Coordinates of C-alpha atoms in Angstrom, one line a residue:
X1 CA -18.9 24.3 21.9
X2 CA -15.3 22.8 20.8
X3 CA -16.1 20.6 17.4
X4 CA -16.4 16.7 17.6
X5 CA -13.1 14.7 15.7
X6 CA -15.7 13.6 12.8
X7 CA -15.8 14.2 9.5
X8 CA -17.4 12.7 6.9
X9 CA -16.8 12.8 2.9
X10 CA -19.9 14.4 0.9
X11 CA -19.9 14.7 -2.9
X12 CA -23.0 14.8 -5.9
X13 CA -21.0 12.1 -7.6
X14 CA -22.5 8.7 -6.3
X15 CA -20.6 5.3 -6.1
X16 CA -19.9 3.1 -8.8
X17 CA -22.7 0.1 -8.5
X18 CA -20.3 -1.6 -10.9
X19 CA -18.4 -4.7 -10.8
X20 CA -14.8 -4.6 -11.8
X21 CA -15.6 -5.9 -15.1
X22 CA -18.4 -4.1 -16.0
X23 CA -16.5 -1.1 -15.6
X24 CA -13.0 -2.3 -17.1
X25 CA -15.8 -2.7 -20.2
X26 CA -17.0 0.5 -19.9
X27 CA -13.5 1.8 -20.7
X28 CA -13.3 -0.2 -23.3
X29 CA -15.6 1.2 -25.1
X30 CA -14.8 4.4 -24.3
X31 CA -11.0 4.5 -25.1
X32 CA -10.7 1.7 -27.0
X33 CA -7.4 2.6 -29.2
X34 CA -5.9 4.4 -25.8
X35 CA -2.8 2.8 -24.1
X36 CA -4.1 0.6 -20.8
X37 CA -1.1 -1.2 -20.2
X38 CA 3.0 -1.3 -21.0
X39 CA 5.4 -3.4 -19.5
X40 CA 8.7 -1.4 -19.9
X41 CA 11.0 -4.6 -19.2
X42 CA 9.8 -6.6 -22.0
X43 CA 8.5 -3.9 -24.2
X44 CA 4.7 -5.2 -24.2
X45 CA 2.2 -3.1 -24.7
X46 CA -1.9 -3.6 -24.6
X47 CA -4.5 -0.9 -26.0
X48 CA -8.0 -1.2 -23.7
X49 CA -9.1 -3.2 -26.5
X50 CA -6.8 -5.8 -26.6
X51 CA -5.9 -5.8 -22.8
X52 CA -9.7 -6.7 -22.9
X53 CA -9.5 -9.4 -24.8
X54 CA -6.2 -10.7 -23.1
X55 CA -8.3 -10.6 -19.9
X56 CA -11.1 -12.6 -21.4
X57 CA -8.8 -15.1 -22.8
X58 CA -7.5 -15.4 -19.1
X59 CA -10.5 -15.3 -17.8
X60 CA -12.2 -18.5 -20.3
X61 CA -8.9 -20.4 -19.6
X62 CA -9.3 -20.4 -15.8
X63 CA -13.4 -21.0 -16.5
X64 CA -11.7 -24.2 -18.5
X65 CA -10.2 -25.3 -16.0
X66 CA -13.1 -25.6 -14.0
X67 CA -12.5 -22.2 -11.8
X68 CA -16.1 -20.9 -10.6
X69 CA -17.5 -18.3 -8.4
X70 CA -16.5 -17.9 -5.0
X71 CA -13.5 -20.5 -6.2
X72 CA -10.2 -18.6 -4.5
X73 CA -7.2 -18.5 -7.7
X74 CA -3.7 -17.6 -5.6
X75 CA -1.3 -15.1 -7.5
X76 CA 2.4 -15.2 -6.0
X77 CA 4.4 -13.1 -8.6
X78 CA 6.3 -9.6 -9.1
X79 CA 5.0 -7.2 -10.8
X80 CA 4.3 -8.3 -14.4
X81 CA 1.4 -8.0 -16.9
X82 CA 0.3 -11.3 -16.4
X83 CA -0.6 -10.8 -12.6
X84 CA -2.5 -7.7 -14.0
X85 CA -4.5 -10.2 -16.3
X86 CA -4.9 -12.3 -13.6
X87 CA -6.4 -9.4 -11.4
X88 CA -9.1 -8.5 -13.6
X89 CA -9.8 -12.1 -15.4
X90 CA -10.9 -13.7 -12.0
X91 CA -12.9 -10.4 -10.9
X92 CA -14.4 -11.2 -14.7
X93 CA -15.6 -15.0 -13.5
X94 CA -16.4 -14.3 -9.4
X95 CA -13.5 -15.9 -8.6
X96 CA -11.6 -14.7 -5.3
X97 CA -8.0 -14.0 -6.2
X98 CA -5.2 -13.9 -3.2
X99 CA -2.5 -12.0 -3.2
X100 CA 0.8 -14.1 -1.8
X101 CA 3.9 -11.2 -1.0
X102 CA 6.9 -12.9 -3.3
X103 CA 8.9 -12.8 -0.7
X104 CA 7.3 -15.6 1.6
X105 CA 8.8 -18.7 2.3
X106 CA 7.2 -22.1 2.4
X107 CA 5.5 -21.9 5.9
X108 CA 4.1 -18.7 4.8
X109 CA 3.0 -20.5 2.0
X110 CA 1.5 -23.1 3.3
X111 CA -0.4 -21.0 5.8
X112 CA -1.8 -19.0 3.1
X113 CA -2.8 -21.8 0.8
X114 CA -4.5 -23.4 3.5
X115 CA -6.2 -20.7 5.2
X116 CA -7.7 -19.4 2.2
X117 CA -8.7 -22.7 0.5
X118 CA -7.0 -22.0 -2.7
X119 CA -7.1 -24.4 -5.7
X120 CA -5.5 -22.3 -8.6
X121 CA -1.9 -20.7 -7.9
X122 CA -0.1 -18.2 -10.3
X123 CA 3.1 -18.3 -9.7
X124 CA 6.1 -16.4 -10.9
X125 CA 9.2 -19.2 -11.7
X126 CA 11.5 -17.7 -9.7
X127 CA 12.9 -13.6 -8.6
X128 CA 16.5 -12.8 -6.5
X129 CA 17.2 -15.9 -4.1
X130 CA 13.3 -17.5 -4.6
X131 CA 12.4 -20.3 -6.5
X132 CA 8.8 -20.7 -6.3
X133 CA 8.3 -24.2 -8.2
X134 CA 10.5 -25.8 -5.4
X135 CA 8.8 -23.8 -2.7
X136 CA 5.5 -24.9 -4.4
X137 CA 6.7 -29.0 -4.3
X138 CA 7.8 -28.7 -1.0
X139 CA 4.4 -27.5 0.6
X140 CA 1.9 -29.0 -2.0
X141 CA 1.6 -32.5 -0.5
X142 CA 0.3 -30.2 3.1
X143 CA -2.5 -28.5 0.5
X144 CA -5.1 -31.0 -0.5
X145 CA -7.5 -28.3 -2.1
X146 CA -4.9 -26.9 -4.6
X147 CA -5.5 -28.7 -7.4
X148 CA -3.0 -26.6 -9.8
X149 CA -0.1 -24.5 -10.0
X150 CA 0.4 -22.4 -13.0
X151 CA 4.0 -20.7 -14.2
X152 CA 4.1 -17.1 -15.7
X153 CA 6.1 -17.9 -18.8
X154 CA 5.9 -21.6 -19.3
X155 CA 4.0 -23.9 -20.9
X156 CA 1.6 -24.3 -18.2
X157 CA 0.7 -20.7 -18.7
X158 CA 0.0 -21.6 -22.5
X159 CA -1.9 -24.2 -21.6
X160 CA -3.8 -22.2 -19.0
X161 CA -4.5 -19.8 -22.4
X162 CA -4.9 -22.2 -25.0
X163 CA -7.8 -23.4 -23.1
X164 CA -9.7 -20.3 -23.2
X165 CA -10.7 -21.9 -27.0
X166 CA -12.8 -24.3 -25.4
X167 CA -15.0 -22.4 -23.7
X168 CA -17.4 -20.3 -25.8
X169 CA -17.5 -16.2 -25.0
X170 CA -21.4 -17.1 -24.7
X171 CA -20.1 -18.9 -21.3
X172 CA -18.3 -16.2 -20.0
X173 CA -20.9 -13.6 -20.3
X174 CA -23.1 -15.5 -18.5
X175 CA -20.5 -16.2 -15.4
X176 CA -20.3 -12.3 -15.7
X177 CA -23.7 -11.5 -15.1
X178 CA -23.9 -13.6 -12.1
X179 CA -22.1 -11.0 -10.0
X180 CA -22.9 -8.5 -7.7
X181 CA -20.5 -6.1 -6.8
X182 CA -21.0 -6.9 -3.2
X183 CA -19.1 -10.1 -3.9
X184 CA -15.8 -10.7 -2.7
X185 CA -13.6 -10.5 -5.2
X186 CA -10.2 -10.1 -3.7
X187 CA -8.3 -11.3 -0.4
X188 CA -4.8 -9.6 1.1
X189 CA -2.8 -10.7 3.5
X190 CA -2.2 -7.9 6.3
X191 CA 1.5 -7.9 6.9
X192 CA 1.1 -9.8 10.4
X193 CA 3.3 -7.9 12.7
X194 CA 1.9 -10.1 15.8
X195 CA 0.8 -13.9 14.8
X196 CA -0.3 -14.8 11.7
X197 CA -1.4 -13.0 8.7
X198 CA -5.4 -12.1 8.6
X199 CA -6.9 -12.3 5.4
X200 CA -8.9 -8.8 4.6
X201 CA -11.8 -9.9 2.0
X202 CA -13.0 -7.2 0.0
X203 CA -15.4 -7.1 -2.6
X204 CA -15.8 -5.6 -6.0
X205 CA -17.6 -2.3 -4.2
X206 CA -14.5 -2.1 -1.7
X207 CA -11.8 -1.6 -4.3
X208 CA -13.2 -0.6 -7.6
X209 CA -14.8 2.3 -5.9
X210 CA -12.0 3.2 -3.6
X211 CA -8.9 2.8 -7.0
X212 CA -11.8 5.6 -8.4
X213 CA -11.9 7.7 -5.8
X214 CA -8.1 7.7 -5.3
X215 CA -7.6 8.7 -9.1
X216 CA -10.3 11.3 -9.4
X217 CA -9.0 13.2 -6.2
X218 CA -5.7 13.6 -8.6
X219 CA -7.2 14.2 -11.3
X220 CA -6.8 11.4 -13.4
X221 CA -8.0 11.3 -17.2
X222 CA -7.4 9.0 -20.3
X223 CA -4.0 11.5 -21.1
X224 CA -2.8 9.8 -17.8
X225 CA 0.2 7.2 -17.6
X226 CA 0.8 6.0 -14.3
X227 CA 4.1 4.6 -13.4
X228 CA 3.5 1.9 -10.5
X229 CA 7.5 0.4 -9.0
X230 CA 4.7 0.0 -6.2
X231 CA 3.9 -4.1 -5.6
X232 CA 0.9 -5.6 -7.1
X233 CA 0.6 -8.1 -4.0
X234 CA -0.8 -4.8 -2.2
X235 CA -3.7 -2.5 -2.3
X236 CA -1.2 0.6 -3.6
X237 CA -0.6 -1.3 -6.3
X238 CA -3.4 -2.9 -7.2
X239 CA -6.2 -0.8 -5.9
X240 CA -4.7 2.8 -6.0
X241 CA -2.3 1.7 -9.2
X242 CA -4.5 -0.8 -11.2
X243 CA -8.1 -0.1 -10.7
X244 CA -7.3 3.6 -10.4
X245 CA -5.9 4.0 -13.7
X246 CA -8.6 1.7 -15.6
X247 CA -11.6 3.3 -14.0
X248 CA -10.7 6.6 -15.4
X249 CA -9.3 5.0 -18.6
X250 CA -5.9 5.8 -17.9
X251 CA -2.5 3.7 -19.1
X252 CA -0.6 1.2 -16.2
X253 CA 2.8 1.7 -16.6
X254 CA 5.0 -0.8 -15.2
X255 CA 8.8 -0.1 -14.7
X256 CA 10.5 -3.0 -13.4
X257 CA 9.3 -6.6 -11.4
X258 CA 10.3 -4.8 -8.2
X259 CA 11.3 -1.4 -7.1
X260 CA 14.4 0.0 -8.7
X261 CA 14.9 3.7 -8.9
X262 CA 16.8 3.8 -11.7
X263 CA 14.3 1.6 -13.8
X264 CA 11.5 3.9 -12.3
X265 CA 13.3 6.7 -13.1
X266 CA 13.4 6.0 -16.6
X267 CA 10.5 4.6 -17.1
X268 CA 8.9 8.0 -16.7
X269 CA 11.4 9.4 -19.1
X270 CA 11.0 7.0 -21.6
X271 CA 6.8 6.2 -21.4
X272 CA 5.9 10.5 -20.5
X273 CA 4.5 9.6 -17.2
X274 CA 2.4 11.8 -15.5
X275 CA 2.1 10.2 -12.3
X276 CA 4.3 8.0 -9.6
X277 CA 3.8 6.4 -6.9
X278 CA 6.1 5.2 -4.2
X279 CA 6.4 5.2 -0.4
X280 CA 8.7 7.9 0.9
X281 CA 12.3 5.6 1.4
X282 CA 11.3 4.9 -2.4
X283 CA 11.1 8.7 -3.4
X284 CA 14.0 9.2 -0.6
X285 CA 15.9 6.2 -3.0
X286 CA 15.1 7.8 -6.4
X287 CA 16.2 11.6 -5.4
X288 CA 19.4 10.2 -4.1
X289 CA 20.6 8.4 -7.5
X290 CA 24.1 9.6 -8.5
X291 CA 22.7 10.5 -12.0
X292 CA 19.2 12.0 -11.2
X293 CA 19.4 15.0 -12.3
X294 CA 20.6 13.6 -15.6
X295 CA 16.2 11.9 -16.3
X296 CA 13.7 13.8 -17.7
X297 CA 10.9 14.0 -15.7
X298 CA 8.8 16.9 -16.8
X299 CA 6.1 15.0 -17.7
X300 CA 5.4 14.3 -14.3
X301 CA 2.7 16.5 -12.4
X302 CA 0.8 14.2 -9.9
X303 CA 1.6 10.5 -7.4
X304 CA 0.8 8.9 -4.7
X305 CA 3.0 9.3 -1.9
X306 CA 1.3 6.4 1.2
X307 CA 2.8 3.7 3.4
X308 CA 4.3 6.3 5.9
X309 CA 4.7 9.7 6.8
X310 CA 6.3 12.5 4.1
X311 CA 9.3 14.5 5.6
X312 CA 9.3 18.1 4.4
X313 CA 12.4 17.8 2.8
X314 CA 11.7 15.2 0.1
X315 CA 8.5 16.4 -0.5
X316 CA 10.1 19.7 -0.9
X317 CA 12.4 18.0 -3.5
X318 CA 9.7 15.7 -5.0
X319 CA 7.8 18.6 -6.1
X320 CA 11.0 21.1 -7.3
X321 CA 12.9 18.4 -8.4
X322 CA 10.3 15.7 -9.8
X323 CA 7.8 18.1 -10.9
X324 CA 5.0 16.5 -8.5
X325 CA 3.3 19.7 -8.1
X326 CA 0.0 18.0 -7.3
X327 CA 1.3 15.1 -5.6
X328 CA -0.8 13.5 -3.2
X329 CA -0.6 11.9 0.4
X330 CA -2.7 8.6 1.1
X331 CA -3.5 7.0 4.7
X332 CA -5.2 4.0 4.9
X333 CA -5.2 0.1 5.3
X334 CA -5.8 -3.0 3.6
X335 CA -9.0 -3.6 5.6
X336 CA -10.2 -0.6 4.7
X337 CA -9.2 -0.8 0.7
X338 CA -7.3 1.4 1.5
X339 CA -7.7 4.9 1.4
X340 CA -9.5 6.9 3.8
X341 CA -7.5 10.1 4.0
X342 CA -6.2 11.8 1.1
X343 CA -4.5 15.8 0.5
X344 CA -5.6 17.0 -2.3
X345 CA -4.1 19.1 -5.4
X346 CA -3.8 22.5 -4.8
X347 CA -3.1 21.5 -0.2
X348 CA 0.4 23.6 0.5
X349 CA 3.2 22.1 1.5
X350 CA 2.1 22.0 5.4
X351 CA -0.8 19.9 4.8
X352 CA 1.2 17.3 2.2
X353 CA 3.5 17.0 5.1
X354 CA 1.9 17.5 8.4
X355 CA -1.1 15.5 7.3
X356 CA -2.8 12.8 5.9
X357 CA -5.1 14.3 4.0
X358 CA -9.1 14.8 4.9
X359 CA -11.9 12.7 4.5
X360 CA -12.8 11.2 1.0
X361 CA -15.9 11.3 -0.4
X362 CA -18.7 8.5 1.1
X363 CA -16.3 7.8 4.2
X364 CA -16.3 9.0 7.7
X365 CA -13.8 9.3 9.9
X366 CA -13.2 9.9 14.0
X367 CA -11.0 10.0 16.3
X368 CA -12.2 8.3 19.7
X369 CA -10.7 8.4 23.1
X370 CA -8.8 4.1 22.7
X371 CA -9.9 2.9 26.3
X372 CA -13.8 4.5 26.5
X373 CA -14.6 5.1 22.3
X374 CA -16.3 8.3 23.0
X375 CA -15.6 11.0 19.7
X376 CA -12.7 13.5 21.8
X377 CA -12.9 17.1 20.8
X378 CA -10.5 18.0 17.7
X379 CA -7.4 19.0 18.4
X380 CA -6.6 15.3 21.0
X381 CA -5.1 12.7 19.8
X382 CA -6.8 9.7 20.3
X383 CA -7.9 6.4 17.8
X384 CA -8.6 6.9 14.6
X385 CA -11.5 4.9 13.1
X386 CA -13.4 4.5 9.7
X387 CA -16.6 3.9 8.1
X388 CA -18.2 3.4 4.8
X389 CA -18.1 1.5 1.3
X390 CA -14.7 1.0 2.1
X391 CA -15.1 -1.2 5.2
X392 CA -13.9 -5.1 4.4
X393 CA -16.4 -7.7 4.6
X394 CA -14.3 -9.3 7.3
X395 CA -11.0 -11.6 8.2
X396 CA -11.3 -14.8 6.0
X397 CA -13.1 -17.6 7.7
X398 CA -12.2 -16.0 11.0
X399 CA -15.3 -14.1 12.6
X400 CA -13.6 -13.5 15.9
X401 CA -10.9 -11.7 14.7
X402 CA -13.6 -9.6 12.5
X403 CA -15.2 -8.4 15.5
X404 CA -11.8 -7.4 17.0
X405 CA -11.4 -4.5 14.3
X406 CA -14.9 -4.2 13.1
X407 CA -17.2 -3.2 16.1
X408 CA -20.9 -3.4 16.1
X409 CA -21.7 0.2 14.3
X410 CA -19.5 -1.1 11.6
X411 CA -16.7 1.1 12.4
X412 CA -12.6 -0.4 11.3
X413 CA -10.3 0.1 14.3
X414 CA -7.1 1.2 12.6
X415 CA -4.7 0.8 15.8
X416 CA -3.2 4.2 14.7
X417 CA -3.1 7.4 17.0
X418 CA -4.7 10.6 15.5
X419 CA -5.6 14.0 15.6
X420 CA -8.3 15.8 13.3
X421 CA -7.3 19.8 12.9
X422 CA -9.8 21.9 12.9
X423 CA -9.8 22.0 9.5
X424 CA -10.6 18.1 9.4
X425 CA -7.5 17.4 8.1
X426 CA -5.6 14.6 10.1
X427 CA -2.5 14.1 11.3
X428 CA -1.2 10.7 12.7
X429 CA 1.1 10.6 15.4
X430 CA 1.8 7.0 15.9
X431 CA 0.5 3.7 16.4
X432 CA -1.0 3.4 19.2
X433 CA 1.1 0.5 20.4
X434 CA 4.1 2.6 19.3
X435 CA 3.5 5.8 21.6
X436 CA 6.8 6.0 23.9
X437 CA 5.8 7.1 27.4
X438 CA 9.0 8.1 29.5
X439 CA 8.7 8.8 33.0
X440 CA 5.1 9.3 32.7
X441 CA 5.3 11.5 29.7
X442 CA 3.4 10.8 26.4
X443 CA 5.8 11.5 23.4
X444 CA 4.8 10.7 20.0
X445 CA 7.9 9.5 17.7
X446 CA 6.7 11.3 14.6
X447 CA 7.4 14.9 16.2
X448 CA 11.1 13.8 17.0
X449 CA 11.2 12.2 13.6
X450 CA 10.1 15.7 11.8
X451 CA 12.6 17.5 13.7
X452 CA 15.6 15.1 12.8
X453 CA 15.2 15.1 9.4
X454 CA 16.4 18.1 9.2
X455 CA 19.9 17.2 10.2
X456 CA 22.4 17.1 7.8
X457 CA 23.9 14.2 8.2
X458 CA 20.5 11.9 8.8
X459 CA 19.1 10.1 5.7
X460 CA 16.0 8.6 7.3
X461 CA 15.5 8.1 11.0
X462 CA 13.0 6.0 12.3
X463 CA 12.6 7.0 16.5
X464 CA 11.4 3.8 19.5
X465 CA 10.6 3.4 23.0
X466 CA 13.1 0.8 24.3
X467 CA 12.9 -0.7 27.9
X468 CA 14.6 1.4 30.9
X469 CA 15.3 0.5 34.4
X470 CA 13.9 3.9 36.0
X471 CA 12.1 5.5 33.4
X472 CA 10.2 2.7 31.7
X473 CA 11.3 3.5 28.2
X474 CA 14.0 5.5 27.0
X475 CA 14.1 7.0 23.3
X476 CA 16.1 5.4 20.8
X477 CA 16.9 7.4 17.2
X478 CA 17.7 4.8 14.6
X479 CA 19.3 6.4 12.1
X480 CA 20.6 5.6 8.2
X481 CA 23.3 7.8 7.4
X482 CA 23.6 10.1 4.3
X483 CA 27.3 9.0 3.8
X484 CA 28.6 5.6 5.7
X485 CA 31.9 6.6 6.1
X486 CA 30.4 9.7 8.2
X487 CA 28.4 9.1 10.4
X488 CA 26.5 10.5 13.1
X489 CA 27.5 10.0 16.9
X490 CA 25.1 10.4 19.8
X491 CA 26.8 13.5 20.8
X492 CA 26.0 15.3 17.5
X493 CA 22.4 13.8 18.1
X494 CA 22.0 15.1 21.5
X495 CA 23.4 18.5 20.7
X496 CA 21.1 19.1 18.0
X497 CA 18.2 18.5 19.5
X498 CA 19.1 20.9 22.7
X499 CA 17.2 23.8 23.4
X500 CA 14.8 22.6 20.6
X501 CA 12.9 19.5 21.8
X502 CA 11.9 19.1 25.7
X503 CA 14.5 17.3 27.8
X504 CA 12.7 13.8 27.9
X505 CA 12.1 14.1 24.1
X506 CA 15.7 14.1 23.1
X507 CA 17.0 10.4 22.3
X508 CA 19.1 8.8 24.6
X509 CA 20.2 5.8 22.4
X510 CA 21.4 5.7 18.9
X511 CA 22.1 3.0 16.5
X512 CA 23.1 3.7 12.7
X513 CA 21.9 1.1 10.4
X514 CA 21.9 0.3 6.5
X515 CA 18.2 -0.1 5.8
X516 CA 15.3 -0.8 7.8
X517 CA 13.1 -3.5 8.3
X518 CA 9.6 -3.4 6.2
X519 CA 6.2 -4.7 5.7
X520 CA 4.9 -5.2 2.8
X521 CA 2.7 -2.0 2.2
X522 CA 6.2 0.3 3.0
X523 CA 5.3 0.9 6.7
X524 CA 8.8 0.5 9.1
X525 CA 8.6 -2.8 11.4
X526 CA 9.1 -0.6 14.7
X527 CA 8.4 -3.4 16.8
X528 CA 12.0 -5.4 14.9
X529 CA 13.7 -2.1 15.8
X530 CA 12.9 -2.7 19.4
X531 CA 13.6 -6.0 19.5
X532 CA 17.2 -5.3 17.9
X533 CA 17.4 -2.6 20.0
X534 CA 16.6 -4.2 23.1
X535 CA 18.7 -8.0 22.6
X536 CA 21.7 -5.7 21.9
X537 CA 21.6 -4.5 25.7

């Protein structure tokens, strides 16, 4: 009898049953003179103990300002210490921090601020073309329940820590051990490709155990320094960055306010890192730099590598060239906290590539046929769902939209297409809303992506169904060049692909562009890419 697409993650470690600051205590204790935190731009640097009591001080300065449980604190910033002290000082009180992506405007704002309810904001002044203190006057009036803004690095943010002197520490123990770790503790935005942005609430269990999880399956000890260019706003950066270094004791190393590769780059020279993250254009960025070769990055063994498929050529590279020996492939998704999938050390090169990874411990994982939900046998692709601690506790204030991704057994729809090997490892083949079907064939864009990578001349390629009159769709290859003043023509295109891919595989359409467009977690807007592709007939 063929095996069922299910797997589920078994281990004789149990869950953490702690909140997020019973366990950053924990640490603490136990490293207390270890490295937690080091800001390489302004050359600030926290042992646990004193990152401790930086938290705290955040933490009684909020309570001061009359911040209690349940109470939602917005933090719209780059990547700084502050929105780490920020991150673990509300999980310290029961407040509910947002995360606000820097890069929204003021509708996006105001939407947020609203829909959430929040009455505390954490703002950065201002990064590239953004000031967020005229963004912040232009929408307050619209946002009756936010009482107060505060600036990282002005006086308001003194104020906000002068005020931790009024309230004794007596107070904040006693907020502390109000909690559960079933409280919600955190809410992200999803990156809204249709409509608005849904809020993904998850609670101290969700993350603190999932940031764990991530770091134990590398490996992670206190002799780890993790180097994060990865945004804060987002669960890699927060949950697989943040809490996975603290829980295991481990030192947050942060190399610039957003992703530069030459700052990340050296960072890990200059702070020993042994482990980086990044999505794949990021790792794709870094190996590309003029003077790469010229960083020392031998203290590198292990990352995180998530946001979208590897190709085998920079992973290839990443390893060799980076010294990633043990780096690791995450799949996941904000409602889920994220990961559910992960490779592990010692996987070959095959499974960091082909895959996502297998099941992690205290999660399971199917694949279902998308129309009728019944399991399908490994080996078909159908949708690939998730169950466990990891689960959100829903879409903020909106139950309907809950029940859309959550169904009744309490498994999370992820909208992505799957297959489970044998093995149970996993391999996704698309979204399901992205799967091209030409002439009545099925044709899953990662396969053509794989095989074009491997062109000379092709950077990145990111591969759509766009409308055609007779066929339905047609395939489009959009492709970033490896050098601008060379680029690739259809012809080449066509002729590389002959004899290798089937006839109604091989694009038919080709456009060569600079960059292309993102959400925030480092997953490729496909559906802007047909939209482009399809006003420019």
């Amino acid at each position: 009898m063929t095996e069922l697409s299910y797997a589920h993650g078994t281990s004789t470690t149990p869950l953490l049953g702690d909140t997020i600051g019973a366990n950053l205590d924990r640490a603490i204790a136990a490293h207390p003179e270890r490295e937690a935190l080091v800001d390489v731009p302004s050359g600030r640097r926290w042992t646990y103990a004193e990152f401790g009591a930086a938290v705290d001080e955040v933490a009684r300065g909020l309570l001061a300002k009359g911040v209690l449980k349940g109470d939602r604190v917005g933090i719209w910033a780059i990547n700084c210490p502050e929105w780490v002290l920020v991150q673990y000082a509300t999980a310290r009180i029961g407040a509910i921090m947002v995360n606000i992506n820097p890069a929204y405007r003021a509708h996006e704002l105001e939407y947020v601020l609203k829909q959430a309810g929040i009455s505390v904001l954490v703002a950065s002044q201002e990064h590239k073309s953004s000031d967020y203190r005229a963004l912040v006057n232009q929408v307050r009036e619209k946002c009756p329940e936010l009482r107060e803004t505060v600036y990282i690095g002005d006086p308001s943010w003194d104020t906000l820590t002068a005020g931790a002197a009024a309230v004794p520490v007596e107070r904040l123990a006693a907020a502390a051990a109000e909690l559960s770790c079933d409280d919600p503790v955190n809410i992200q935005y999803t990156s809204g490709t249709t409509g608005f942005p849904k809020g993904a609430t998850l609670s101290h269990h969700n993350i603190l155990n999932n940031g764990y999880w991530v770091g134990r399956t590398v490996g992670y000890t206190e002799q780890d320094r993790v180097c994060l260019p990865v945004p804060f706003y987002h669960c890699f950066g927060m949950v697989m960055g943040n809490l996975g270094a603290t829980s295991h004791g481990a030192c947050i190393v942060i190399p610039a306010p957003s992703f530069d590769p030459a700052a990340t780059l050296e960072a890990v020279q200059q702070e020993r890192c042994t482990s980086l993250y990044g999505v794949p254009t990021m790792f794709i960025a870094e190996l590309n730099l003029p003077g790469f070769a010229t960083y020392d990055l031998s203290s590198l063994r292990t990352g995180i590598m998530a946001g979208s498929p590897c190709p085998v050529e920079v992973m290839k590279r990443v390893v060799a060239e980076m010294h990633m020996r043990e780096v690791s492939i995450g799949y996941g998704m904000t409602e889920t906290s994220p990961v559910s999938l992960q490779t592990r050390m010692d996987d070959d090169l095959e499974h960091r590539t082909g895959t996502v990874g297998r099941v992690l411990p205290h999660i399971e994982v199917k694949v279902v046929d998308p129309v009728g939900g019944v399991t399908l046998p490994r080996g078909e692709p159908g949708e690939l769902c998730t169950r466990g601690y990891s689960v959100m506790l829903g879409y903020w204030d909106e139950p309907e939209k809950t029940a859309e991704a959550v169904d009744p057994g309490r498994w999370m729809h992820t909208g992505d297409l799957a297959v489970m090997r044998e093995d149970g490892y996993v391999e996704i083949v698309g979204r399901i809303k992205d799967m091209i079907i030409r002439g009545g064939e099925n044709i899953y864009p990662r396969e053509i992506e794989e095989f074009l990578y491997a062109h000379p001349k092709i950077a990145d390629v990111q591969v759509v169904g766009v409308p055609h009159e007779r066929y339905g769709e047609e395939v489009l290859a959009c492709v970033i060049p490896r050098d601008p003043d060379d680029p690739l023509t259809l012809e080449e295109l066509r002729g590389f692909c002959e004899g290798q891919l089937a006839h109604y595989k091989i694009p038919s359409r080709l456009r060569i562009l600079d960059a292309f467009p993102m959400t925030v977690s480092g997953k490729v807007r496909k559906i802007e890419l047909r939209e482009e592709a399809a006003r420019e007939r």
